[in-house]
Amino acid sequence: MSQRRARISSILLLILIGAIAIALSIASYQYSIFTSQQVTKIAAADISSNTELQAHDIANNLQNKMGAVRSNLLLLSGIPSIQNQDMEASKKLFSDAQKSTSDITSSYFWVDRNGKLLWANAFEDQTIYQRYAGGDRSFRPYFSEPRDTLRPYFSALIESVDQVPRLYIAHPIILNSSENNNNNSIFNGVVVSAIDVKQLGQFVQSQLSPKFESTFGMVDRDGLILYARDTTQIGKDVFGDEFQAIIPAEIRDSFSSFIRESLTGRAGSGEVTIQGNTSTIAYQPISFSGEDNFAVAYILVPHKFEQTLRPLIDQQGNFNLIVIASIAAVAVGIAYFILIWNRRLSGIVKSKTVELEQANRSLREAIEQLKLHDRMQQEFINVAAHELRTPTQAILGYSELFYLRPERREESIKAIARNAERLQRLSSDILDVTRIEGHRLELLKEKFNLSEVIASSVEDAKRRIDDSKIKIEYTSKNMLVEADRERIIQVISNLLSNAVKFTKHGTIYVSEENKDGQVIVSVKDTGTGIDSEIIPRLFTKFTSKSQTGTGLGLFLSRSIIEAHGGKIWAKNNNDEKGSTFTFTLPLAA
């Protein structure tokens, strides 16, 4: 009775110590989680604030740069030599204007009242002058808009005569103009500045802080992409199908709403998460001297602050480990002193109990293995007998038909040959199993094109398919391996045969790829899939759920692939019918 009470008291004390340890561990863990979340929030808020500041500064820089370009045009349009079309006196003015804003502009040029190109700073090169001088620009909006409105004009994205997308700022040249009476104004041409959007984007990108790995983009007020790091997107509609197709479907609607909000003329920011990676996007409208916004600048900064947070989180984790280890040490010490008096007896009892349980478990496992082996062997004998009897009976039947129906001799000979091949494959499989188990499987390696072998096996499989409802698709990629050609053919044929056997209607896909010096071959079908009961022993002997077949094909395939230094595995397809068998082989040196 006293021993029982002592044992109960010891158990209650251990439960109390365990409860205290668990409570302290949970509290420590919750504190760690809370700290890391707070630090993450602070870091995210800091990035968001810095991104908005960057967007604001970049927008101001762009407005200043664009304002300088516009000021140059206003100055040029009012110079008497340009108003009077004095070419020689005006040439240097265009070169000086280009030098002053060369970080964003590619050229300044002059168009007369009839839309003919008179001069550009690039015309200092005679080849360019001869090619473009006198060209008709009357159809360009940067000419027609200032001519019709007598007001400065900022263009949307225009592809220039040299196939380069540019923005254009144009200012009309007005003679005898009156600010209060436009009826007395005489249009005498335009001065224009061309802004290469790629050059503009590179200039802005160079102004960004390298600390945050920022990316710059710009969209006009109608949603047309003026600049993106991926220059193939320049000129596309951000709401168009082509651009929307590259946005992940799960964020497409929210992203479009975010862009629409940014085009309303207000500054702001937001976060976007793609595949677990979060980034902050800040936007700032760009305008000229308080006029309507002509574009919006975007700054994207990824949240790569893990390196900053990691030491703090690691420190917190180390603290947790120390607390938990201390609690465990105290618990173990107390438990040791409480249970030391009956340790020897309980240890002996436990040891004998464990030994007995292990012996019983081993015995049960051995019995189950023997039963399983006997059952599989019996199944193999039954299947093998059936497999041997079926082609044997066919050979006897067609042999008799050979003599009774001479006119069908050719058909009989083909059938006899086909069933003889079936018998030969069965006997070969049994002999191969014997060689593998006796460690006598020999490989005759040679260097060959695996793609040709796969293609040949696919064609053989197609010829054996009687049902047109089953299709096999394969695209060759020409990969060389050094292996036993016939054994590899045997593996591929086994996998194709299984795929055809379990696919009543659908397509079998055969693929290959090169990855890390290995060729990976997959056979994917749309059949019934792999029975969950046999998945753990799929590549062992005599494993089959089919009414036909010996259950040796996959065992042989695994043995052959592993003998080549490769691997083979199988799985059921996740979101569709059927299964996929895959094996690897080393590529030839």
Coordinates of C-alpha atoms in Angstrom, one line a residue:
M1 CA 0.0 0.0 0.0
S2 CA 2.8 2.4 0.9
Q3 CA 4.6 1.7 -2.4
R4 CA 1.4 2.3 -4.3
R5 CA 0.9 5.7 -2.5
A6 CA 4.6 6.6 -3.2
R7 CA 4.2 5.7 -6.8
I8 CA 1.0 7.8 -7.0
S9 CA 2.7 10.7 -5.3
S10 CA 5.6 10.5 -7.7
I11 CA 3.3 10.4 -10.7
L12 CA 1.4 13.5 -9.5
L13 CA 4.6 15.4 -8.9
L14 CA 5.9 14.5 -12.4
I15 CA 2.5 15.7 -13.8
L16 CA 2.8 19.0 -11.9
I17 CA 6.4 19.5 -13.1
G18 CA 5.4 18.7 -16.7
A19 CA 2.5 21.1 -16.5
I20 CA 4.8 23.9 -15.3
A21 CA 7.3 23.2 -18.0
I22 CA 4.7 23.2 -20.7
A23 CA 3.2 26.5 -19.4
L24 CA 6.6 28.2 -19.4
S25 CA 7.4 26.8 -22.8
I26 CA 4.2 28.1 -24.3
A27 CA 4.7 31.5 -22.7
S28 CA 8.2 31.7 -24.0
Y29 CA 7.1 30.7 -27.5
Q30 CA 4.2 33.2 -27.5
Y31 CA 6.6 35.9 -26.5
S32 CA 9.0 35.0 -29.3
I33 CA 6.1 35.1 -31.8
F34 CA 4.9 38.4 -30.5
T35 CA 8.4 39.9 -30.7
S36 CA 9.0 38.8 -34.2
Q37 CA 5.6 40.0 -35.4
Q38 CA 6.2 43.4 -33.9
V39 CA 9.7 43.7 -35.4
T40 CA 8.3 42.6 -38.8
K41 CA 5.5 45.3 -38.6
I42 CA 8.0 48.0 -37.7
A43 CA 10.3 46.9 -40.6
A44 CA 7.4 46.8 -43.1
A45 CA 6.2 50.2 -42.0
D46 CA 9.8 51.6 -42.4
I47 CA 10.0 50.2 -45.9
S48 CA 6.6 51.6 -46.8
S49 CA 7.6 55.0 -45.5
N50 CA 10.9 55.0 -47.3
T51 CA 9.3 53.8 -50.5
E52 CA 6.7 56.7 -50.4
L53 CA 9.6 59.1 -49.9
Q54 CA 11.5 57.7 -52.8
A55 CA 8.4 57.9 -55.0
H56 CA 7.9 61.5 -53.9
D57 CA 11.5 62.4 -54.6
I58 CA 11.6 60.6 -58.0
A59 CA 8.3 62.3 -59.1
N60 CA 9.8 65.7 -58.1
N61 CA 13.0 65.0 -60.0
L62 CA 11.0 64.0 -63.0
Q63 CA 8.8 67.1 -62.8
N64 CA 11.9 69.2 -62.5
K65 CA 13.6 67.5 -65.4
M66 CA 10.5 67.7 -67.6
G67 CA 10.1 71.3 -66.5
A68 CA 13.6 72.1 -67.6
V69 CA 12.8 70.5 -71.0
R70 CA 9.6 72.6 -71.3
S71 CA 11.5 75.8 -70.3
N72 CA 14.1 75.1 -73.0
L73 CA 11.2 74.7 -75.6
L74 CA 9.5 77.9 -74.4
L75 CA 12.9 79.8 -74.6
L76 CA 13.6 78.4 -78.1
S77 CA 10.1 79.2 -79.4
G78 CA 10.6 82.9 -78.4
I79 CA 14.0 83.5 -79.9
P80 CA 13.8 85.8 -82.9
S81 CA 16.2 83.8 -85.1
I82 CA 13.9 80.8 -84.7
Q83 CA 10.7 82.8 -85.2
N84 CA 12.2 84.3 -88.4
Q85 CA 13.6 80.8 -89.5
D86 CA 17.2 82.0 -89.5
M87 CA 18.7 78.5 -89.8
E88 CA 22.4 79.3 -89.4
A89 CA 21.8 81.4 -86.3
S90 CA 19.6 78.9 -84.7
K91 CA 21.5 75.6 -85.1
K92 CA 23.7 75.9 -82.0
L93 CA 20.7 76.7 -79.8
F94 CA 19.3 73.2 -80.4
S95 CA 22.6 71.6 -79.5
D96 CA 22.9 73.7 -76.3
A97 CA 19.4 72.7 -75.3
Q98 CA 20.2 69.1 -75.8
K99 CA 23.3 69.2 -73.7
S100 CA 21.5 70.8 -70.8
T101 CA 19.0 67.9 -70.6
S102 CA 20.9 65.1 -72.2
D103 CA 20.3 62.7 -69.3
I104 CA 16.6 62.3 -70.3
T105 CA 16.3 63.8 -73.8
S106 CA 17.6 62.2 -77.1
S107 CA 17.1 65.3 -79.3
Y108 CA 15.6 68.7 -79.9
F109 CA 14.2 69.5 -83.4
W110 CA 12.4 72.2 -85.3
V111 CA 9.4 71.8 -87.6
D112 CA 8.1 74.6 -89.9
R113 CA 4.5 75.8 -90.3
N114 CA 4.0 73.2 -93.0
G115 CA 5.1 70.3 -91.0
K116 CA 8.6 69.9 -92.6
L117 CA 11.5 69.0 -90.4
L118 CA 14.0 72.0 -90.6
W119 CA 16.7 71.2 -88.1
A120 CA 17.6 68.9 -85.2
N121 CA 20.7 68.8 -83.0
A122 CA 21.4 65.4 -84.5
F123 CA 21.7 67.0 -88.0
E124 CA 25.3 67.9 -87.1
D125 CA 25.9 64.4 -88.5
Q126 CA 25.6 64.9 -92.3
T127 CA 24.4 61.3 -92.8
I128 CA 21.5 61.9 -90.4
Y129 CA 20.8 65.3 -92.0
Q130 CA 20.6 63.9 -95.5
R131 CA 18.4 61.1 -94.3
Y132 CA 15.8 63.0 -92.3
A133 CA 16.0 66.7 -93.2
G134 CA 12.8 67.9 -94.8
G135 CA 10.8 65.0 -93.6
D136 CA 7.0 65.4 -93.2
R137 CA 5.9 65.5 -89.6
S138 CA 2.5 67.2 -90.2
F139 CA 0.7 63.9 -89.3
R140 CA 2.4 63.7 -85.9
P141 CA 0.3 64.8 -82.9
Y142 CA 3.2 66.8 -81.6
F143 CA 2.8 69.1 -84.7
S144 CA -1.0 69.1 -85.3
E145 CA -2.0 69.6 -81.6
P146 CA 0.1 72.8 -81.0
R147 CA -0.9 74.1 -84.5
D148 CA -4.6 73.7 -83.8
T149 CA -4.6 74.8 -80.1
L150 CA -1.5 77.2 -80.1
R151 CA -0.7 75.5 -76.7
P152 CA 2.2 73.3 -75.6
Y153 CA 1.6 69.6 -76.1
F154 CA 2.8 66.5 -74.2
S155 CA 2.4 63.3 -76.3
A156 CA 1.6 59.8 -75.3
L157 CA 4.1 57.1 -76.3
I158 CA 5.0 57.3 -80.0
E159 CA 7.2 55.0 -82.0
S160 CA 9.7 57.2 -83.8
V161 CA 10.9 56.9 -87.4
D162 CA 13.9 54.9 -86.0
Q163 CA 11.5 52.4 -84.3
V164 CA 12.4 53.7 -80.8
P165 CA 9.4 54.5 -78.4
R166 CA 9.6 58.1 -77.2
L167 CA 7.6 60.8 -75.5
Y168 CA 7.5 64.2 -77.1
I169 CA 7.0 67.7 -75.6
A170 CA 6.2 70.3 -78.2
H171 CA 5.8 74.1 -78.0
P172 CA 4.3 76.3 -80.8
I173 CA 6.3 79.1 -82.5
I174 CA 3.9 82.0 -82.5
L175 CA 4.3 85.3 -84.3
N176 CA 2.6 88.5 -83.3
S177 CA 0.9 86.6 -80.5
S178 CA -1.2 88.3 -77.9
E179 CA -1.8 86.5 -74.6
N180 CA -5.3 87.9 -74.4
N181 CA -6.3 87.7 -78.0
N182 CA -5.4 84.5 -79.8
N183 CA -7.1 85.7 -83.0
N184 CA -4.0 87.8 -83.8
S185 CA -1.6 84.9 -83.3
I186 CA 0.2 83.4 -86.3
F187 CA 1.4 79.8 -86.1
N188 CA 5.0 79.5 -87.5
G189 CA 5.9 75.9 -86.6
V190 CA 6.9 74.0 -83.5
V191 CA 10.0 73.2 -81.4
V192 CA 10.0 69.6 -80.1
S193 CA 12.0 67.6 -77.6
A194 CA 12.1 63.8 -77.8
I195 CA 12.5 61.8 -74.6
D196 CA 13.7 58.2 -75.0
V197 CA 11.6 56.2 -72.4
K198 CA 14.4 53.7 -71.9
Q199 CA 16.9 56.4 -71.3
L200 CA 14.4 58.2 -69.0
G201 CA 13.8 55.0 -67.0
Q202 CA 17.6 54.3 -66.7
F203 CA 18.1 57.8 -65.4
V204 CA 15.4 57.4 -62.8
Q205 CA 16.7 53.9 -61.8
S206 CA 20.1 55.4 -61.2
Q207 CA 18.6 57.9 -58.7
L208 CA 17.1 55.1 -56.6
S209 CA 18.7 54.1 -53.3
P210 CA 20.6 50.8 -53.7
K211 CA 19.8 50.0 -50.1
F212 CA 16.3 48.8 -50.9
E213 CA 16.8 47.2 -54.3
S214 CA 14.1 49.5 -55.7
T215 CA 12.5 49.2 -59.1
F216 CA 11.0 52.1 -61.1
G217 CA 8.0 52.1 -63.4
M218 CA 5.8 54.8 -65.0
V219 CA 2.3 54.7 -66.5
D220 CA 0.5 57.5 -68.2
R221 CA -2.9 58.8 -67.0
D222 CA -4.7 56.5 -69.5
G223 CA -2.9 53.3 -68.3
L224 CA -0.3 53.1 -71.0
I225 CA 3.1 51.8 -69.7
L226 CA 5.7 54.4 -70.4
Y227 CA 8.6 52.6 -68.7
A228 CA 9.2 49.2 -67.0
R229 CA 12.3 47.3 -66.2
D230 CA 11.1 44.6 -68.6
T231 CA 11.3 46.8 -71.7
T232 CA 9.1 44.5 -73.7
Q233 CA 6.1 45.8 -71.7
I234 CA 6.7 49.4 -72.7
G235 CA 3.7 50.7 -74.7
K236 CA 1.2 48.1 -73.4
D237 CA -2.1 48.9 -71.7
V238 CA -1.8 48.0 -68.0
F239 CA -5.4 46.9 -68.1
G240 CA -5.1 45.0 -71.5
D241 CA -5.3 41.3 -71.8
E242 CA -1.6 40.9 -72.8
F243 CA -0.3 42.6 -69.7
Q244 CA -2.9 41.1 -67.4
A245 CA -1.9 37.6 -68.5
I246 CA 1.4 37.9 -66.7
I247 CA -0.2 38.9 -63.4
P248 CA -1.0 35.9 -61.2
A249 CA -4.7 35.2 -61.2
E250 CA -5.1 35.3 -57.4
I251 CA -4.0 39.0 -57.3
R252 CA -5.2 40.2 -60.7
D253 CA -8.4 41.9 -59.5
S254 CA -6.8 43.6 -56.5
F255 CA -3.8 44.7 -58.6
S256 CA -6.0 46.3 -61.2
S257 CA -8.0 48.1 -58.5
F258 CA -4.7 49.3 -57.0
I259 CA -3.6 50.7 -60.4
R260 CA -6.9 52.4 -60.9
E261 CA -6.7 54.0 -57.5
S262 CA -3.1 55.3 -58.4
L263 CA -4.4 56.9 -61.6
T264 CA -6.9 59.2 -59.7
G265 CA -4.2 61.8 -59.1
R266 CA -3.4 61.1 -55.4
A267 CA -0.2 59.7 -54.0
G268 CA -0.2 56.5 -51.9
S269 CA 1.2 53.1 -51.5
G270 CA 0.2 49.4 -51.0
E271 CA 1.5 46.0 -50.6
V272 CA 1.4 43.0 -53.0
T273 CA 2.3 39.4 -52.3
I274 CA 3.2 37.0 -55.0
Q275 CA 4.2 33.4 -54.1
G276 CA 4.9 34.4 -50.5
N277 CA 7.1 37.3 -51.4
T278 CA 5.8 40.7 -50.3
S279 CA 6.7 44.1 -51.8
T280 CA 5.6 47.6 -51.2
I281 CA 4.6 49.7 -54.2
A282 CA 4.4 53.5 -53.8
Y283 CA 3.0 55.8 -56.4
Q284 CA 3.2 59.6 -57.0
P285 CA 1.5 61.6 -59.8
I286 CA 3.7 63.7 -62.1
S287 CA 2.5 67.0 -63.5
F288 CA 3.8 70.3 -65.0
S289 CA 3.4 73.5 -62.9
G290 CA 0.2 72.4 -61.3
E291 CA -1.5 71.3 -64.6
D292 CA -3.3 67.9 -65.0
N293 CA -1.2 64.9 -64.2
F294 CA 0.3 63.4 -67.3
A295 CA 1.8 60.2 -65.7
V296 CA 2.2 58.3 -62.4
A297 CA 5.6 57.2 -61.1
Y298 CA 5.8 53.8 -59.2
I299 CA 8.5 52.6 -56.9
L300 CA 8.6 48.9 -56.0
V301 CA 10.7 47.7 -53.0
P302 CA 10.8 44.0 -51.9
H303 CA 10.6 43.2 -48.2
K304 CA 14.0 41.7 -47.8
F305 CA 14.5 42.6 -44.2
E306 CA 15.0 39.0 -43.0
Q307 CA 18.7 39.5 -42.8
T308 CA 18.1 42.4 -40.4
L309 CA 15.5 40.5 -38.4
R310 CA 17.3 37.2 -38.3
P311 CA 19.8 37.9 -35.5
L312 CA 17.0 39.2 -33.3
I313 CA 14.8 36.1 -34.0
D314 CA 17.8 33.8 -33.5
Q315 CA 18.5 35.5 -30.2
Q316 CA 14.9 35.0 -29.2
G317 CA 15.1 31.3 -30.3
N318 CA 18.3 30.8 -28.3
F319 CA 16.6 32.3 -25.3
N320 CA 13.7 29.9 -25.7
L321 CA 16.1 26.9 -26.0
I322 CA 17.8 28.0 -22.8
V323 CA 14.5 28.3 -20.9
I324 CA 13.2 25.0 -22.1
A325 CA 16.6 23.2 -21.4
S326 CA 16.6 24.7 -17.9
I327 CA 13.1 23.5 -17.3
A328 CA 13.9 20.1 -18.6
A329 CA 17.0 19.9 -16.5
V330 CA 15.1 20.8 -13.3
A331 CA 12.3 18.3 -14.2
V332 CA 14.8 15.5 -14.9
G333 CA 16.7 16.3 -11.6
I334 CA 13.6 16.2 -9.5
A335 CA 12.3 13.1 -11.2
Y336 CA 15.7 11.4 -10.7
F337 CA 15.7 12.0 -6.9
I338 CA 12.1 10.9 -6.6
L339 CA 12.4 7.7 -8.6
I340 CA 15.9 6.7 -7.6
W341 CA 14.7 4.2 -4.9
N342 CA 12.8 2.0 -7.3
R343 CA 14.9 2.6 -10.4
R344 CA 16.7 -0.7 -10.3
L345 CA 13.6 -2.9 -9.9
S346 CA 11.6 -1.0 -12.5
G347 CA 14.5 -1.0 -14.9
I348 CA 14.8 -4.8 -14.7
V349 CA 11.0 -5.2 -15.2
K350 CA 11.0 -2.7 -18.0
S351 CA 14.1 -4.3 -19.7
K352 CA 12.5 -7.8 -19.6
T353 CA 9.2 -6.4 -20.8
V354 CA 10.9 -4.6 -23.7
E355 CA 12.8 -7.7 -24.6
L356 CA 9.7 -9.8 -24.5
E357 CA 7.7 -7.2 -26.6
Q358 CA 10.6 -7.0 -29.1
A359 CA 10.7 -10.8 -29.4
N360 CA 6.9 -11.0 -29.8
R361 CA 7.0 -8.1 -32.3
S362 CA 9.8 -9.7 -34.3
L363 CA 8.0 -13.0 -34.3
R364 CA 4.8 -11.4 -35.4
E365 CA 6.6 -9.5 -38.2
A366 CA 8.4 -12.7 -39.3
I367 CA 5.0 -14.6 -39.4
E368 CA 3.4 -11.7 -41.3
Q369 CA 6.4 -11.7 -43.8
L370 CA 6.1 -15.4 -44.2
K371 CA 2.3 -15.2 -44.8
L372 CA 2.8 -12.3 -47.2
H373 CA 5.6 -14.2 -49.0
D374 CA 3.5 -17.3 -49.2
R375 CA 0.5 -15.4 -50.5
M376 CA 2.5 -13.5 -53.1
Q377 CA 4.3 -16.7 -54.1
Q378 CA 0.9 -18.5 -54.5
E379 CA -0.4 -15.5 -56.4
F380 CA 2.6 -15.6 -58.6
I381 CA 2.2 -19.3 -59.3
N382 CA -1.4 -18.8 -60.1
V383 CA -0.7 -15.8 -62.4
A384 CA 2.3 -17.4 -64.0
A385 CA 0.3 -20.6 -64.6
H386 CA -2.4 -18.5 -66.2
E387 CA 0.1 -16.4 -68.2
L388 CA 1.8 -19.6 -69.4
R389 CA -1.4 -21.4 -70.2
T390 CA -2.9 -18.5 -72.2
P391 CA -0.2 -18.2 -74.9
T392 CA 0.3 -22.0 -74.8
Q393 CA -3.3 -22.7 -75.6
A394 CA -3.2 -20.0 -78.2
I395 CA -0.2 -21.6 -79.9
L396 CA -1.9 -25.0 -79.9
G397 CA -5.1 -23.6 -81.2
Y398 CA -3.5 -21.6 -84.1
S399 CA -1.3 -24.6 -84.9
E400 CA -4.4 -26.7 -85.4
L401 CA -5.9 -23.9 -87.4
F402 CA -2.7 -23.8 -89.5
Y403 CA -3.5 -27.3 -90.8
L404 CA -7.3 -27.1 -90.9
R405 CA -7.5 -23.7 -92.6
P406 CA -4.6 -23.3 -95.1
E407 CA -6.0 -20.0 -96.3
R408 CA -5.5 -18.5 -92.8
R409 CA -1.9 -19.7 -92.4
E410 CA -0.4 -16.2 -92.4
E411 CA -2.7 -15.1 -89.6
S412 CA -2.0 -18.3 -87.7
I413 CA 1.8 -17.8 -88.1
K414 CA 1.6 -14.2 -86.8
A415 CA -0.5 -15.3 -83.8
I416 CA 1.8 -18.2 -83.0
A417 CA 4.8 -15.8 -83.2
R418 CA 3.0 -13.2 -81.0
N419 CA 2.2 -15.7 -78.3
A420 CA 5.7 -17.3 -78.5
E421 CA 7.1 -13.8 -77.8
R422 CA 4.8 -13.5 -74.8
L423 CA 6.2 -16.8 -73.5
Q424 CA 9.7 -15.7 -74.1
R425 CA 9.1 -12.4 -72.2
L426 CA 7.7 -14.3 -69.3
S427 CA 10.6 -16.8 -69.1
S428 CA 13.0 -13.9 -69.5
D429 CA 11.4 -12.0 -66.6
I430 CA 11.7 -15.1 -64.4
L431 CA 15.4 -15.6 -65.4
D432 CA 16.1 -11.9 -64.8
V433 CA 14.6 -12.2 -61.3
T434 CA 16.9 -15.2 -60.6
R435 CA 19.9 -13.2 -61.8
I436 CA 19.0 -10.2 -59.7
E437 CA 18.5 -12.2 -56.5
G438 CA 21.8 -14.1 -57.2
H439 CA 23.6 -10.8 -57.9
R440 CA 24.5 -11.9 -61.4
L441 CA 22.8 -9.2 -63.4
E442 CA 25.3 -8.0 -66.0
L443 CA 25.1 -4.7 -67.8
L444 CA 26.5 -4.2 -71.3
K445 CA 26.9 -0.5 -71.3
E446 CA 27.3 1.6 -74.4
K447 CA 26.8 5.3 -75.3
F448 CA 23.5 5.9 -77.2
N449 CA 20.8 8.4 -77.7
L450 CA 18.1 7.8 -75.1
S451 CA 15.6 9.8 -77.1
E452 CA 15.8 7.4 -80.0
V453 CA 15.2 4.5 -77.7
I454 CA 12.2 6.1 -76.1
A455 CA 10.8 7.1 -79.5
S456 CA 11.2 3.5 -80.7
S457 CA 9.5 2.1 -77.6
V458 CA 6.6 4.5 -78.0
E459 CA 6.1 3.4 -81.6
D460 CA 6.1 -0.2 -80.5
A461 CA 3.6 0.5 -77.9
K462 CA 1.4 2.4 -80.4
R463 CA 1.4 -0.6 -82.7
R464 CA 0.2 -2.9 -79.8
I465 CA -2.7 -0.6 -79.0
D466 CA -5.9 -1.9 -80.5
D467 CA -8.1 0.9 -79.1
S468 CA -7.9 4.2 -80.8
K469 CA -9.2 5.9 -77.6
I470 CA -5.7 5.7 -76.2
K471 CA -3.0 8.1 -77.4
I472 CA 0.7 8.4 -76.6
E473 CA 2.4 11.8 -76.9
Y474 CA 6.2 12.2 -76.8
T475 CA 8.6 15.0 -77.9
S476 CA 12.3 14.0 -78.4
K477 CA 15.0 16.1 -76.8
N478 CA 18.2 14.2 -77.9
M479 CA 19.9 13.1 -74.7
L480 CA 23.0 10.8 -74.5
V481 CA 23.4 8.2 -71.8
E482 CA 25.9 5.4 -71.2
A483 CA 23.8 2.3 -70.3
D484 CA 22.7 -1.1 -71.3
R485 CA 20.4 -0.3 -74.3
E486 CA 18.3 -3.5 -74.1
R487 CA 17.8 -3.2 -70.4
I488 CA 16.6 0.4 -70.7
I489 CA 14.3 -0.6 -73.5
Q490 CA 12.9 -3.3 -71.2
V491 CA 12.2 -0.6 -68.5
I492 CA 10.5 1.8 -70.8
S493 CA 8.5 -0.9 -72.4
N494 CA 7.3 -2.1 -69.0
L495 CA 6.2 1.4 -68.0
L496 CA 4.4 2.0 -71.3
S497 CA 2.8 -1.5 -71.1
N498 CA 1.5 -0.7 -67.6
A499 CA 0.2 2.7 -68.7
V500 CA -1.7 1.2 -71.6
K501 CA -3.0 -1.6 -69.4
F502 CA -4.6 0.7 -66.9
T503 CA -5.8 3.4 -69.3
K504 CA -9.1 2.7 -70.9
H505 CA -9.5 6.1 -72.5
G506 CA -7.1 9.1 -72.5
T507 CA -3.6 10.1 -73.3
I508 CA -0.2 8.8 -72.1
Y509 CA 2.5 11.5 -71.9
V510 CA 6.2 10.5 -72.1
S511 CA 8.7 13.3 -71.3
E512 CA 12.4 13.7 -70.6
E513 CA 14.5 16.5 -69.2
N514 CA 18.1 17.3 -68.2
K515 CA 18.5 18.3 -64.5
D516 CA 21.7 18.4 -62.5
G517 CA 23.6 16.0 -64.8
Q518 CA 20.7 13.5 -64.7
V519 CA 18.1 12.6 -67.4
I520 CA 14.7 12.4 -65.9
V521 CA 12.1 10.3 -67.8
S522 CA 8.4 10.3 -66.9
V523 CA 5.5 8.2 -68.1
K524 CA 2.2 9.9 -67.1
D525 CA -1.2 8.3 -67.8
T526 CA -4.8 9.2 -67.2
G527 CA -5.9 5.7 -66.1
T528 CA -7.2 4.3 -62.9
G529 CA -4.1 5.2 -60.8
I530 CA -2.2 3.1 -58.3
D531 CA -4.2 1.2 -55.6
S532 CA -3.3 2.7 -52.2
E533 CA -3.0 -0.9 -50.8
I534 CA 0.1 -1.7 -53.0
I535 CA 1.9 1.6 -53.1
P536 CA 4.3 0.8 -50.2
R537 CA 5.4 -2.5 -52.0
L538 CA 4.9 -1.3 -55.6
F539 CA 8.4 -2.2 -56.7
T540 CA 8.6 -5.6 -55.0
K541 CA 8.2 -9.0 -56.5
F542 CA 4.7 -10.4 -57.3
T543 CA 3.0 -7.0 -56.6
S544 CA 0.0 -6.5 -58.9
K545 CA -3.7 -5.7 -58.8
S546 CA -4.2 -6.7 -62.4
Q547 CA -5.8 -9.9 -63.5
T548 CA -3.0 -10.3 -66.0
G549 CA 0.7 -10.0 -65.5
T550 CA 3.1 -11.6 -63.1
G551 CA 3.9 -8.6 -60.9
L552 CA 7.6 -8.8 -61.9
G553 CA 7.9 -5.9 -64.3
L554 CA 8.3 -3.0 -61.8
F555 CA 10.6 -5.1 -59.6
L556 CA 12.8 -5.7 -62.7
S557 CA 12.6 -2.1 -63.7
R558 CA 13.7 -0.9 -60.3
S559 CA 16.6 -3.4 -60.2
I560 CA 17.8 -2.3 -63.7
I561 CA 17.6 1.4 -62.9
E562 CA 19.3 1.1 -59.6
A563 CA 22.1 -1.0 -61.2
H564 CA 22.7 2.0 -63.5
G565 CA 23.0 4.3 -60.5
G566 CA 19.6 5.8 -61.0
K567 CA 16.3 6.0 -59.1
I568 CA 12.7 5.1 -59.9
W569 CA 9.5 6.1 -58.2
A570 CA 5.7 6.5 -58.8
K571 CA 2.9 8.5 -57.5
N572 CA -0.8 9.1 -58.2
N573 CA -1.5 12.4 -60.0
N574 CA -2.7 15.1 -57.6
D575 CA -5.6 16.9 -59.4
E576 CA -6.4 14.4 -62.1
K577 CA -6.8 10.8 -62.9
G578 CA -4.0 8.3 -63.4
S579 CA -0.4 8.0 -62.2
T580 CA 3.1 9.0 -63.1
F581 CA 6.2 6.7 -63.1
T582 CA 9.6 8.4 -63.2
F583 CA 13.2 7.2 -63.3
T584 CA 16.6 8.9 -63.6
L585 CA 19.8 8.0 -65.3
P586 CA 23.2 9.7 -65.3
L587 CA 23.9 11.6 -68.5
A588 CA 26.9 10.4 -70.6
A589 CA 30.1 12.2 -69.9

